[in-house]
Short mmCIF file of C-alpha atoms in Angstrom, two decimals:
data_model
loop_
_atom_site.label_atom_id
_atom_site.label_comp_id
_atom_site.label_asym_id
_atom_site.label_seq_id
_atom_site.Cartn_x
_atom_site.Cartn_y
_atom_site.Cartn_z
CA MET A 82 15.51 -24.12 -12.41
CA GLN A 83 14.33 -25.28 -9.01
CA VAL A 84 15.72 -23.69 -5.85
CA THR A 85 15.08 -24.91 -2.34
CA TYR A 86 14.86 -22.53 0.58
CA TRP A 87 15.20 -23.90 4.10
CA LEU A 88 13.26 -21.84 6.62
CA GLU A 89 14.36 -22.15 10.22
CA HIS A 90 10.80 -21.17 11.24
CA ALA A 91 7.84 -20.38 8.97
CA TRP A 92 4.40 -18.90 9.62
CA LEU A 93 1.99 -21.07 7.64
CA GLY A 94 -1.14 -18.98 8.18
CA THR A 95 -2.28 -20.45 11.48
CA ASN A 96 0.91 -21.60 13.24
CA VAL A 97 4.67 -21.35 13.23
CA GLU A 98 6.44 -24.52 12.01
CA PRO A 99 10.12 -25.22 12.63
CA GLY A 100 12.20 -26.59 9.78
CA VAL A 101 10.33 -25.96 6.57
CA ALA A 102 11.71 -26.56 3.07
CA LEU A 103 10.20 -24.56 0.19
CA ASP A 104 10.81 -25.71 -3.36
CA VAL A 105 10.57 -22.84 -5.84
CA ALA A 106 10.48 -22.94 -9.66
CA ASP A 107 9.41 -20.40 -12.25
CA GLY A 108 8.67 -17.82 -9.57
CA ARG A 109 6.22 -20.02 -7.64
CA ILE A 110 6.28 -22.30 -4.64
CA THR A 111 6.06 -25.86 -5.91
CA ALA A 112 6.28 -27.76 -2.58
CA VAL A 113 6.19 -27.07 1.15
CA ARG A 114 7.85 -29.74 3.29
CA THR A 115 7.58 -29.50 7.07
CA GLY A 116 9.69 -31.47 9.53
CA ALA A 117 12.93 -30.65 7.76
CA ASP A 118 15.12 -30.47 10.84
CA THR A 119 18.23 -29.65 8.87
CA PRO A 120 18.76 -27.83 5.56
CA PRO A 121 18.59 -30.15 2.53
CA PRO A 122 21.81 -30.25 0.48
CA GLY A 123 22.20 -27.13 -1.60
CA ALA A 124 19.31 -25.27 0.07
CA VAL A 125 19.41 -21.54 0.67
CA VAL A 126 19.23 -21.11 4.46
CA LEU A 127 16.97 -18.43 5.90
CA ARG A 128 17.34 -18.22 9.68
CA GLY A 129 14.63 -16.52 11.73
CA LEU A 130 10.88 -16.42 11.03
CA THR A 131 9.73 -16.42 7.43
CA LEU A 132 6.37 -14.88 6.53
CA PRO A 133 4.69 -14.42 3.20
CA GLY A 134 5.78 -11.13 1.63
CA LEU A 135 4.03 -8.08 3.02
CA ALA A 136 1.59 -6.06 0.85
CA ASN A 137 1.60 -2.27 1.05
CA ALA A 138 -1.92 -1.63 -0.28
CA HIS A 139 -1.74 2.18 -0.31
CA SER A 140 1.25 4.28 -1.28
CA HIS A 141 1.94 7.78 -2.57
CA ALA A 142 5.66 7.43 -3.37
CA PHE A 143 6.43 11.12 -3.61
CA HIS A 144 5.03 11.82 -0.13
CA ARG A 145 8.20 10.15 1.22
CA ALA A 146 9.96 13.49 0.52
CA LEU A 147 7.75 15.06 3.22
CA ARG A 148 8.96 12.90 6.07
CA GLY A 149 10.27 15.00 8.93
CA THR A 150 9.51 18.36 7.30
CA VAL A 151 5.70 18.20 7.80
CA GLN A 152 6.17 17.26 11.47
CA VAL A 153 7.43 20.76 12.26
CA GLY A 154 4.87 22.82 14.18
CA SER A 155 1.15 22.08 14.08
CA GLY A 156 -1.61 22.33 11.50
CA THR A 157 -4.24 20.11 9.89
CA PHE A 158 -4.60 17.69 7.01
CA TRP A 159 -5.39 20.67 4.82
CA THR A 160 -2.20 22.60 5.73
CA TRP A 161 -0.19 19.39 5.25
CA ARG A 162 -1.71 19.15 1.77
CA GLU A 163 -0.32 22.57 0.79
CA VAL A 164 3.20 21.38 1.63
CA MET A 165 2.60 18.21 -0.40
CA TYR A 166 1.60 20.27 -3.42
CA THR A 167 4.96 22.07 -3.44
CA ILE A 168 6.82 18.76 -3.79
CA ALA A 169 4.42 17.56 -6.45
CA GLN A 170 5.17 20.56 -8.61
CA ARG A 171 8.92 19.82 -8.71
CA LEU A 172 8.85 16.24 -9.95
CA THR A 173 9.78 15.15 -13.47
CA PRO A 174 9.67 11.61 -14.85
CA ASP A 175 13.42 11.26 -14.17
CA SER A 176 13.33 12.65 -10.66
CA TYR A 177 10.21 10.69 -9.86
CA PHE A 178 11.91 7.49 -10.99
CA ALA A 179 14.94 8.20 -8.77
CA LEU A 180 12.79 8.93 -5.75
CA ALA A 181 10.38 6.07 -6.26
CA ARG A 182 13.16 3.53 -6.85
CA ALA A 183 14.67 4.47 -3.48
CA VAL A 184 11.25 4.47 -1.75
CA TYR A 185 10.44 1.04 -3.15
CA ALA A 186 13.87 -0.19 -2.05
CA GLU A 187 13.00 1.06 1.44
CA MET A 188 9.80 -0.96 1.19
CA ALA A 189 11.72 -4.08 0.13
CA LEU A 190 14.01 -3.61 3.11
CA ALA A 191 10.86 -3.51 5.26
CA GLY A 192 9.72 -6.88 3.89
CA ILE A 193 7.17 -5.49 1.39
CA THR A 194 6.95 -7.46 -1.84
CA SER A 195 4.08 -5.69 -3.55
CA VAL A 196 2.84 -2.07 -3.48
CA GLY A 197 -0.39 -0.41 -4.53
CA GLU A 198 0.74 2.95 -5.90
CA PHE A 199 -2.20 5.40 -5.82
CA HIS A 200 -0.91 7.47 -8.72
CA TYR A 201 -2.37 10.88 -9.61
CA LEU A 202 0.72 12.91 -10.59
CA HIS A 203 0.17 12.43 -14.35
CA HIS A 204 1.19 15.49 -16.32
CA ALA A 205 3.77 18.24 -16.54
CA PRO A 206 3.40 21.40 -14.37
CA GLY A 207 0.49 23.40 -15.77
CA GLY A 208 -1.29 20.23 -16.91
CA SER A 209 0.27 19.66 -20.37
CA PRO A 210 0.72 15.99 -21.15
CA TYR A 211 4.22 14.63 -21.59
CA ALA A 212 5.13 13.25 -25.03
CA ASP A 213 4.25 9.91 -23.49
CA PRO A 214 1.08 10.74 -21.55
CA ASN A 215 1.91 7.94 -19.08
CA ALA A 216 5.54 8.96 -18.55
CA MET A 217 5.07 9.43 -14.80
CA GLY A 218 3.28 6.10 -14.39
CA GLU A 219 5.92 4.31 -16.44
CA ALA A 220 8.58 5.88 -14.21
CA LEU A 221 6.89 4.29 -11.19
CA ILE A 222 6.63 0.91 -12.91
CA ALA A 223 10.34 1.03 -13.87
CA ALA A 224 11.26 2.08 -10.30
CA ALA A 225 9.43 -0.88 -8.77
CA GLY A 226 11.08 -3.19 -11.28
CA GLU A 227 14.57 -1.97 -10.33
CA ALA A 228 13.74 -2.20 -6.62
CA GLY A 229 12.57 -5.77 -7.16
CA ILE A 230 9.00 -5.54 -5.90
CA ARG A 231 5.63 -6.03 -7.61
CA ILE A 232 3.50 -2.96 -8.31
CA THR A 233 -0.18 -2.41 -8.90
CA LEU A 234 -0.34 1.00 -10.51
CA LEU A 235 -3.68 2.41 -9.35
CA ASP A 236 -4.00 5.09 -11.95
CA THR A 237 -6.14 7.78 -10.39
CA ALA A 238 -8.91 9.90 -11.79
CA TYR A 239 -8.59 13.40 -10.26
CA LEU A 240 -10.80 15.87 -12.12
CA SER A 241 -12.03 18.53 -9.68
CA SER A 242 -10.88 20.57 -6.70
CA GLY A 243 -14.12 19.77 -4.94
CA PHE A 244 -17.59 18.64 -5.98
CA GLY A 245 -17.48 19.98 -9.52
CA ALA A 246 -15.19 22.99 -8.95
CA ALA A 247 -12.39 23.43 -11.50
CA PRO A 248 -8.94 22.19 -10.46
CA GLU A 249 -6.78 24.72 -8.68
CA PRO A 250 -3.45 25.63 -10.35
CA HIS A 251 -1.42 23.13 -8.28
CA GLN A 252 -3.87 20.35 -9.22
CA LEU A 253 -3.54 20.79 -12.98
CA ARG A 254 -0.83 18.10 -13.09
CA PHE A 255 -3.37 15.65 -11.72
CA THR A 256 -6.32 16.07 -14.06
CA ASP A 257 -7.26 14.60 -17.43
CA GLY A 258 -10.29 16.90 -17.66
CA THR A 259 -12.92 14.17 -17.92
CA ALA A 260 -13.25 10.56 -16.89
CA ASP A 261 -13.48 9.53 -20.56
CA THR A 262 -10.12 11.21 -21.24
CA TRP A 263 -8.65 9.56 -18.13
CA ALA A 264 -9.88 6.16 -19.39
CA GLU A 265 -8.35 6.73 -22.82
CA ARG A 266 -4.96 7.57 -21.27
CA VAL A 267 -4.88 4.77 -18.71
CA SER A 268 -5.93 2.21 -21.33
CA ALA A 269 -2.54 2.66 -22.95
CA LEU A 270 -0.78 1.24 -19.86
CA LYS A 271 0.06 -2.44 -20.22
CA GLU A 272 0.46 -5.19 -17.67
CA ARG A 273 3.64 -7.17 -17.66
CA ALA A 274 5.64 -9.41 -15.32
CA GLY A 275 5.35 -8.00 -11.81
CA VAL A 276 2.94 -5.25 -12.92
CA ARG A 277 -0.83 -4.93 -12.58
CA ILE A 278 -2.80 -1.90 -13.80
CA GLY A 279 -5.72 -0.83 -11.65
CA ALA A 280 -7.89 2.24 -11.25
CA ALA A 281 -8.57 4.73 -8.50
CA ILE A 282 -11.06 7.47 -7.80
CA HIS A 283 -9.15 10.04 -5.81
CA SER A 284 -12.20 10.90 -3.73
CA VAL A 285 -15.83 11.89 -4.20
CA ARG A 286 -14.76 15.52 -4.04
CA ALA A 287 -12.24 15.05 -6.91
CA VAL A 288 -14.45 13.09 -9.39
CA PRO A 289 -17.89 14.58 -10.18
CA ALA A 290 -20.73 12.22 -9.35
CA GLY A 291 -21.80 11.91 -12.96
CA GLN A 292 -18.35 10.55 -13.90
CA LEU A 293 -17.84 8.01 -11.12
CA ALA A 294 -19.50 5.25 -13.12
CA THR A 295 -17.03 5.73 -16.04
CA VAL A 296 -14.12 4.86 -13.75
CA ALA A 297 -15.98 2.00 -12.17
CA ARG A 298 -16.88 0.55 -15.58
CA TRP A 299 -13.28 0.80 -16.78
CA ALA A 300 -12.20 -1.32 -13.78
CA GLN A 301 -15.09 -3.75 -14.07
CA ASP A 302 -14.48 -4.39 -17.79
CA ARG A 303 -10.90 -5.41 -16.95
CA SER A 304 -11.55 -7.16 -13.64
CA ALA A 305 -9.07 -4.67 -12.22
CA PRO A 306 -8.73 -3.39 -8.63
CA LEU A 307 -10.47 -0.07 -7.97
CA HIS A 308 -9.44 2.01 -4.94
CA VAL A 309 -10.83 5.26 -3.53
CA HIS A 310 -9.99 7.60 -0.65
CA LEU A 311 -13.16 7.49 1.40
CA SER A 312 -14.34 9.57 4.35
CA GLU A 313 -10.83 10.37 5.52
CA GLN A 314 -11.98 13.77 6.77
CA THR A 315 -15.26 14.95 8.32
CA ALA A 316 -15.01 18.02 6.03
CA GLU A 317 -15.38 15.73 3.01
CA ASN A 318 -18.48 14.15 4.53
CA ASP A 319 -20.02 17.52 5.28
CA ALA A 320 -19.31 18.82 1.76
CA CYS A 321 -20.79 15.68 0.19
CA GLN A 322 -23.91 16.03 2.27
CA ALA A 323 -24.24 19.63 1.15
CA ALA A 324 -23.71 18.81 -2.51
CA HIS A 325 -25.63 15.56 -2.78
CA GLY A 326 -27.65 15.05 0.36
CA MET A 327 -25.90 11.79 1.19
CA THR A 328 -22.60 10.44 2.54
CA PRO A 329 -19.65 9.66 0.30
CA THR A 330 -20.28 5.96 0.75
CA GLN A 331 -23.89 6.30 -0.28
CA LEU A 332 -22.82 8.31 -3.32
CA LEU A 333 -20.36 5.64 -4.39
CA ALA A 334 -23.02 2.95 -3.93
CA GLU A 335 -25.48 4.91 -6.06
CA HIS A 336 -22.98 5.07 -8.94
CA GLY A 337 -21.90 1.43 -8.87
CA VAL A 338 -18.44 1.96 -7.35
CA LEU A 339 -18.66 -0.48 -4.42
CA GLY A 340 -17.94 -4.17 -4.85
CA THR A 341 -15.55 -7.00 -4.20
CA ARG A 342 -12.77 -5.57 -6.36
CA THR A 343 -13.08 -2.14 -4.72
CA THR A 344 -11.16 -0.96 -1.68
CA GLY A 345 -11.97 2.12 0.34
CA VAL A 346 -8.87 3.72 1.76
CA HIS A 347 -9.22 5.03 5.33
CA ASN A 348 -13.04 4.65 5.76
CA THR A 349 -12.54 6.68 8.90
CA HIS A 350 -15.71 8.67 9.51
CA MET A 351 -18.59 6.33 8.68
CA THR A 352 -22.18 6.01 9.75
CA ASP A 353 -23.71 2.66 10.66
CA ALA A 354 -25.45 2.73 7.29
CA ASP A 355 -22.11 3.33 5.53
CA ILE A 356 -20.56 0.37 7.34
CA ALA A 357 -23.46 -1.82 6.27
CA LEU A 358 -23.08 -0.74 2.63
CA ILE A 359 -19.35 -1.36 2.63
CA GLY A 360 -19.72 -4.77 4.26
CA SER A 361 -22.71 -6.07 2.30
CA SER A 362 -21.00 -5.18 -1.00
CA GLY A 363 -17.78 -6.92 -0.06
CA THR A 364 -15.86 -3.66 -0.50
CA GLY A 365 -12.45 -3.79 1.16
CA THR A 366 -11.02 -1.40 3.70
CA CYS A 367 -7.39 -0.30 3.65
CA MET A 368 -6.31 1.15 6.96
CA CYS A 369 -3.24 3.38 7.13
CA PRO A 370 -2.82 3.93 10.89
CA THR A 371 0.53 5.70 10.93
CA THR A 372 -0.68 8.30 8.40
CA GLU A 373 -4.13 8.56 9.98
CA ARG A 374 -2.56 9.40 13.34
CA ASP A 375 0.17 11.61 11.80
CA LEU A 376 -2.50 13.71 10.06
CA ALA A 377 -4.87 13.59 13.07
CA ASP A 378 -7.53 12.00 10.88
CA GLY A 379 -9.04 9.85 13.60
CA ILE A 380 -9.48 6.12 14.25
CA GLY A 381 -11.67 4.31 11.77
CA PRO A 382 -14.19 1.59 12.64
CA ALA A 383 -12.05 -1.29 11.37
CA VAL A 384 -13.59 -3.90 13.70
CA ALA A 385 -17.15 -2.99 12.68
CA LEU A 386 -16.23 -2.91 9.01
CA GLN A 387 -14.65 -6.35 9.14
CA ARG A 388 -17.55 -7.79 11.02
CA ALA A 389 -19.89 -6.37 8.39
CA GLY A 390 -17.95 -8.20 5.66
CA SER A 391 -15.17 -5.85 4.61
CA PRO A 392 -11.72 -7.48 4.15
CA LEU A 393 -8.94 -5.43 5.80
CA SER A 394 -5.63 -4.46 4.23
CA LEU A 395 -2.88 -2.07 5.33
CA GLY A 396 -0.91 0.73 3.72
CA SER A 397 1.81 3.21 4.62
CA ASP A 398 0.12 6.00 2.59
CA SER A 399 2.16 9.17 3.17
CA HIS A 400 5.19 7.17 4.42
CA ALA A 401 5.56 8.91 7.76
CA VAL A 402 7.13 5.54 8.36
CA ILE A 403 7.37 2.51 6.07
CA ASP A 404 6.73 -0.46 8.31
CA LEU A 405 3.79 -2.81 7.70
CA LEU A 406 4.39 -4.52 11.04
CA GLU A 407 3.85 -1.14 12.70
CA GLU A 408 0.67 -0.63 10.66
CA ALA A 409 -0.66 -4.00 11.82
CA ARG A 410 0.26 -3.29 15.42
CA ALA A 411 -1.18 0.20 15.26
CA MET A 412 -4.54 -1.03 13.99
CA GLU A 413 -4.95 -3.20 17.10
CA LEU A 414 -3.49 -0.64 19.53
CA ASN A 415 -5.60 2.20 18.14
CA GLU A 416 -8.70 0.07 18.80
CA ARG A 417 -7.50 -0.63 22.32
CA LEU A 418 -7.19 3.08 23.00
CA ARG A 419 -10.59 3.80 21.49
CA THR A 420 -12.43 1.03 23.39
CA ARG A 421 -10.15 0.52 26.42
CA THR A 422 -10.26 -3.21 25.83
CA ARG A 423 -7.59 -5.56 24.40
CA GLY A 424 -7.53 -8.30 21.82
CA HIS A 425 -9.64 -7.21 18.87
CA TRP A 426 -7.57 -9.20 16.38
CA THR A 427 -5.25 -12.15 16.83
CA ALA A 428 -1.70 -11.73 15.56
CA ALA A 429 -2.57 -14.22 12.78
CA ALA A 430 -5.52 -12.01 11.68
CA LEU A 431 -3.32 -8.92 11.61
CA LEU A 432 -0.70 -10.78 9.55
CA ARG A 433 -3.39 -11.84 7.06
CA ALA A 434 -4.31 -8.16 6.61
CA ALA A 435 -0.63 -7.39 6.00
CA THR A 436 -0.17 -10.29 3.59
CA ALA A 437 -2.87 -12.34 1.79
CA ASP A 438 -5.70 -9.83 2.07
CA GLY A 439 -3.44 -6.95 1.07
CA HIS A 440 -2.18 -8.74 -2.03
CA ALA A 441 -5.74 -9.70 -2.98
CA ALA A 442 -6.77 -6.01 -2.74
CA LEU A 443 -4.03 -5.29 -5.30
CA GLY A 444 -5.01 -8.00 -7.73
CA TRP A 445 -2.42 -10.53 -6.59
CA ALA A 446 -4.74 -13.21 -5.25
CA ASP A 447 -2.06 -15.83 -5.71
CA ALA A 448 0.34 -14.11 -3.32
CA GLY A 449 0.48 -13.83 0.45
CA THR A 450 0.66 -17.48 1.53
CA LEU A 451 3.39 -20.08 1.82
CA GLU A 452 1.73 -22.94 -0.02
CA PRO A 453 2.16 -24.79 -3.33
CA GLY A 454 1.13 -22.70 -6.31
CA ALA A 455 1.52 -19.37 -4.58
CA LEU A 456 3.92 -16.73 -5.85
CA ALA A 457 7.32 -17.30 -4.27
CA ASP A 458 7.36 -13.98 -2.35
CA PHE A 459 8.45 -14.15 1.26
CA THR A 460 10.14 -12.21 4.03
CA THR A 461 12.36 -13.38 6.91
CA LEU A 462 12.54 -11.62 10.29
CA ALA A 463 15.32 -12.01 12.85
CA LEU A 464 14.19 -13.64 16.06
CA ASP A 465 17.37 -12.68 17.95
CA SER A 466 17.38 -8.89 17.76
CA VAL A 467 16.98 -6.67 20.85
CA ARG A 468 13.32 -6.36 19.91
CA THR A 469 12.48 -9.98 19.13
CA ALA A 470 14.79 -12.00 21.44
CA GLY A 471 13.10 -13.91 24.25
CA PRO A 472 9.73 -15.31 23.18
CA ALA A 473 9.44 -18.95 22.16
CA ALA A 474 9.61 -19.47 18.38
CA ARG A 475 6.04 -20.82 18.41
CA LEU A 476 4.95 -17.28 19.34
CA GLY A 477 6.52 -15.92 16.17
CA ALA A 478 3.32 -14.34 14.88
CA GLU A 479 2.84 -12.43 18.11
CA THR A 480 6.54 -11.47 18.15
CA ALA A 481 6.30 -10.19 14.57
CA VAL A 482 3.23 -8.06 15.11
CA PHE A 483 3.75 -6.78 18.63
CA ALA A 484 7.55 -6.54 18.93
CA ALA A 485 9.33 -6.56 15.57
CA THR A 486 9.89 -3.63 13.25
CA ALA A 487 11.07 -3.20 9.68
CA ALA A 488 14.60 -3.16 11.07
CA ASP A 489 14.24 -6.87 11.83
CA VAL A 490 13.76 -7.83 8.19
CA HIS A 491 16.88 -9.69 7.10
CA HIS A 492 15.91 -11.46 3.87
CA VAL A 493 13.31 -10.84 1.17
CA VAL A 494 12.56 -13.04 -1.84
CA VAL A 495 10.30 -12.01 -4.77
CA ALA A 496 9.37 -14.46 -7.51
CA GLY A 497 11.93 -16.85 -6.05
CA ARG A 498 14.81 -14.35 -6.39
CA PRO A 499 16.61 -12.79 -3.43
CA ILE A 500 15.97 -9.03 -3.27
CA VAL A 501 17.28 -8.38 0.25
CA ARG A 502 19.98 -10.52 1.82
CA ASP A 503 21.28 -10.00 5.35
CA GLY A 504 19.54 -6.65 5.49
CA ILE A 505 21.17 -5.30 2.30
CA HIS A 506 19.20 -4.51 -0.82
CA LYS A 507 20.94 -6.37 -3.63
CA THR A 508 20.49 -3.77 -6.39
CA LEU A 509 20.47 -0.61 -4.28
CA PRO A 510 22.84 -1.41 -1.41
CA ASP A 511 22.90 2.20 -0.13
CA ALA A 512 19.18 2.93 -0.22
CA GLY A 513 19.55 5.62 2.44
CA ARG A 514 21.95 7.64 0.32
CA ALA A 515 19.71 7.15 -2.73
CA LEU A 516 16.74 8.51 -0.74
CA ALA A 517 18.73 11.48 0.51
CA GLU A 518 19.98 12.40 -2.98
CA ALA A 519 16.55 12.04 -4.57
CA ILE A 520 14.90 14.19 -1.92
CA ARG A 521 17.72 16.80 -1.93
CA THR A 522 17.18 17.24 -5.68
CA LEU A 523 13.53 18.19 -5.02
CA ARG A 524 14.50 20.75 -2.38
CA ASP A 525 17.50 22.43 -3.98
#
């Protein structure tokens, strides 16, 4: 059945057009008609500025339970990690489903239509597999389905506590023992409507060098996305140099991990040679500015990486906030602080990182644009809120990136179906209560 959506204003990749009619059938956009001054008969009216759906390229759903609590006092990434482990130990497939469903609903309310879930919480406490070895991953897939967004489950190899050392007790839930055993387990996961299965290397410290190629081959054989935490902390770089005499990026290159289907997450502390390797291989970069500043990680060389040839995407990572517009804004503003100059990216370029390039990093190359043949995933922002009122509609891209927040998302459509209408999630109308209950269960 065909449905027509009338968009009061639409960002079409380079400019904002008033009066756009989108015809949608079988989950895809079949026609884009500009110059539609009034809604066609029977059209669904979306007032405000409609963008392609946003892509959250890096998520750890259970980290959402840490929001607020890990902001008490001071500390480092490493002390934050200890608090994270305590939450990880309490999750079951049922409680993870409840939490993730609410987190993904929060994402939908923020205009996100696909998520890359960097999933390493595989087994029961102590490391014993569940009866279904993929019970935790299936819980995440089911949660995304109920929340109405697409998911790329980036099933993560996590084998070591650091450069060959055995996993610590709180990491036993994460490990499959070897990369071959990881590959056997993850191969049982199946793609389906709205679901992609990808791979991840947690980090060079968590997968021994001799097993990196096994994970890379698994992804290559399936043309699947491959993500890796990379040079988030200087301590990781120092330890890699001590163990292997090279940087993490050089180690990944040596074992065939880099490439056009690979995305390095953070890429914060990189040498010029690292940047050249990332760029020349076409490896992507996922920046997570709100997490990187929350954890005091540092400001990564996003401009240099993009100039070298690395496509940029964005993620909310630890979910200190879930707001892809804030991530896009923060990437530019961080660079302004670092260089004391303005205008490193246009608003259109930042929106591409939050949309088309993010979806591509997750294996959804047919998402992230408003054009015929694309997946019918789109998000509408209010242009009359206290944050967005004032600028001319033709400046909608600038308004979205530099003024709007997730609170300005009013409508979200995925595969042609309304998921959020007038700021209310259609299947989880009280997402705040669902989040509170799921998180309270983990703390009681």
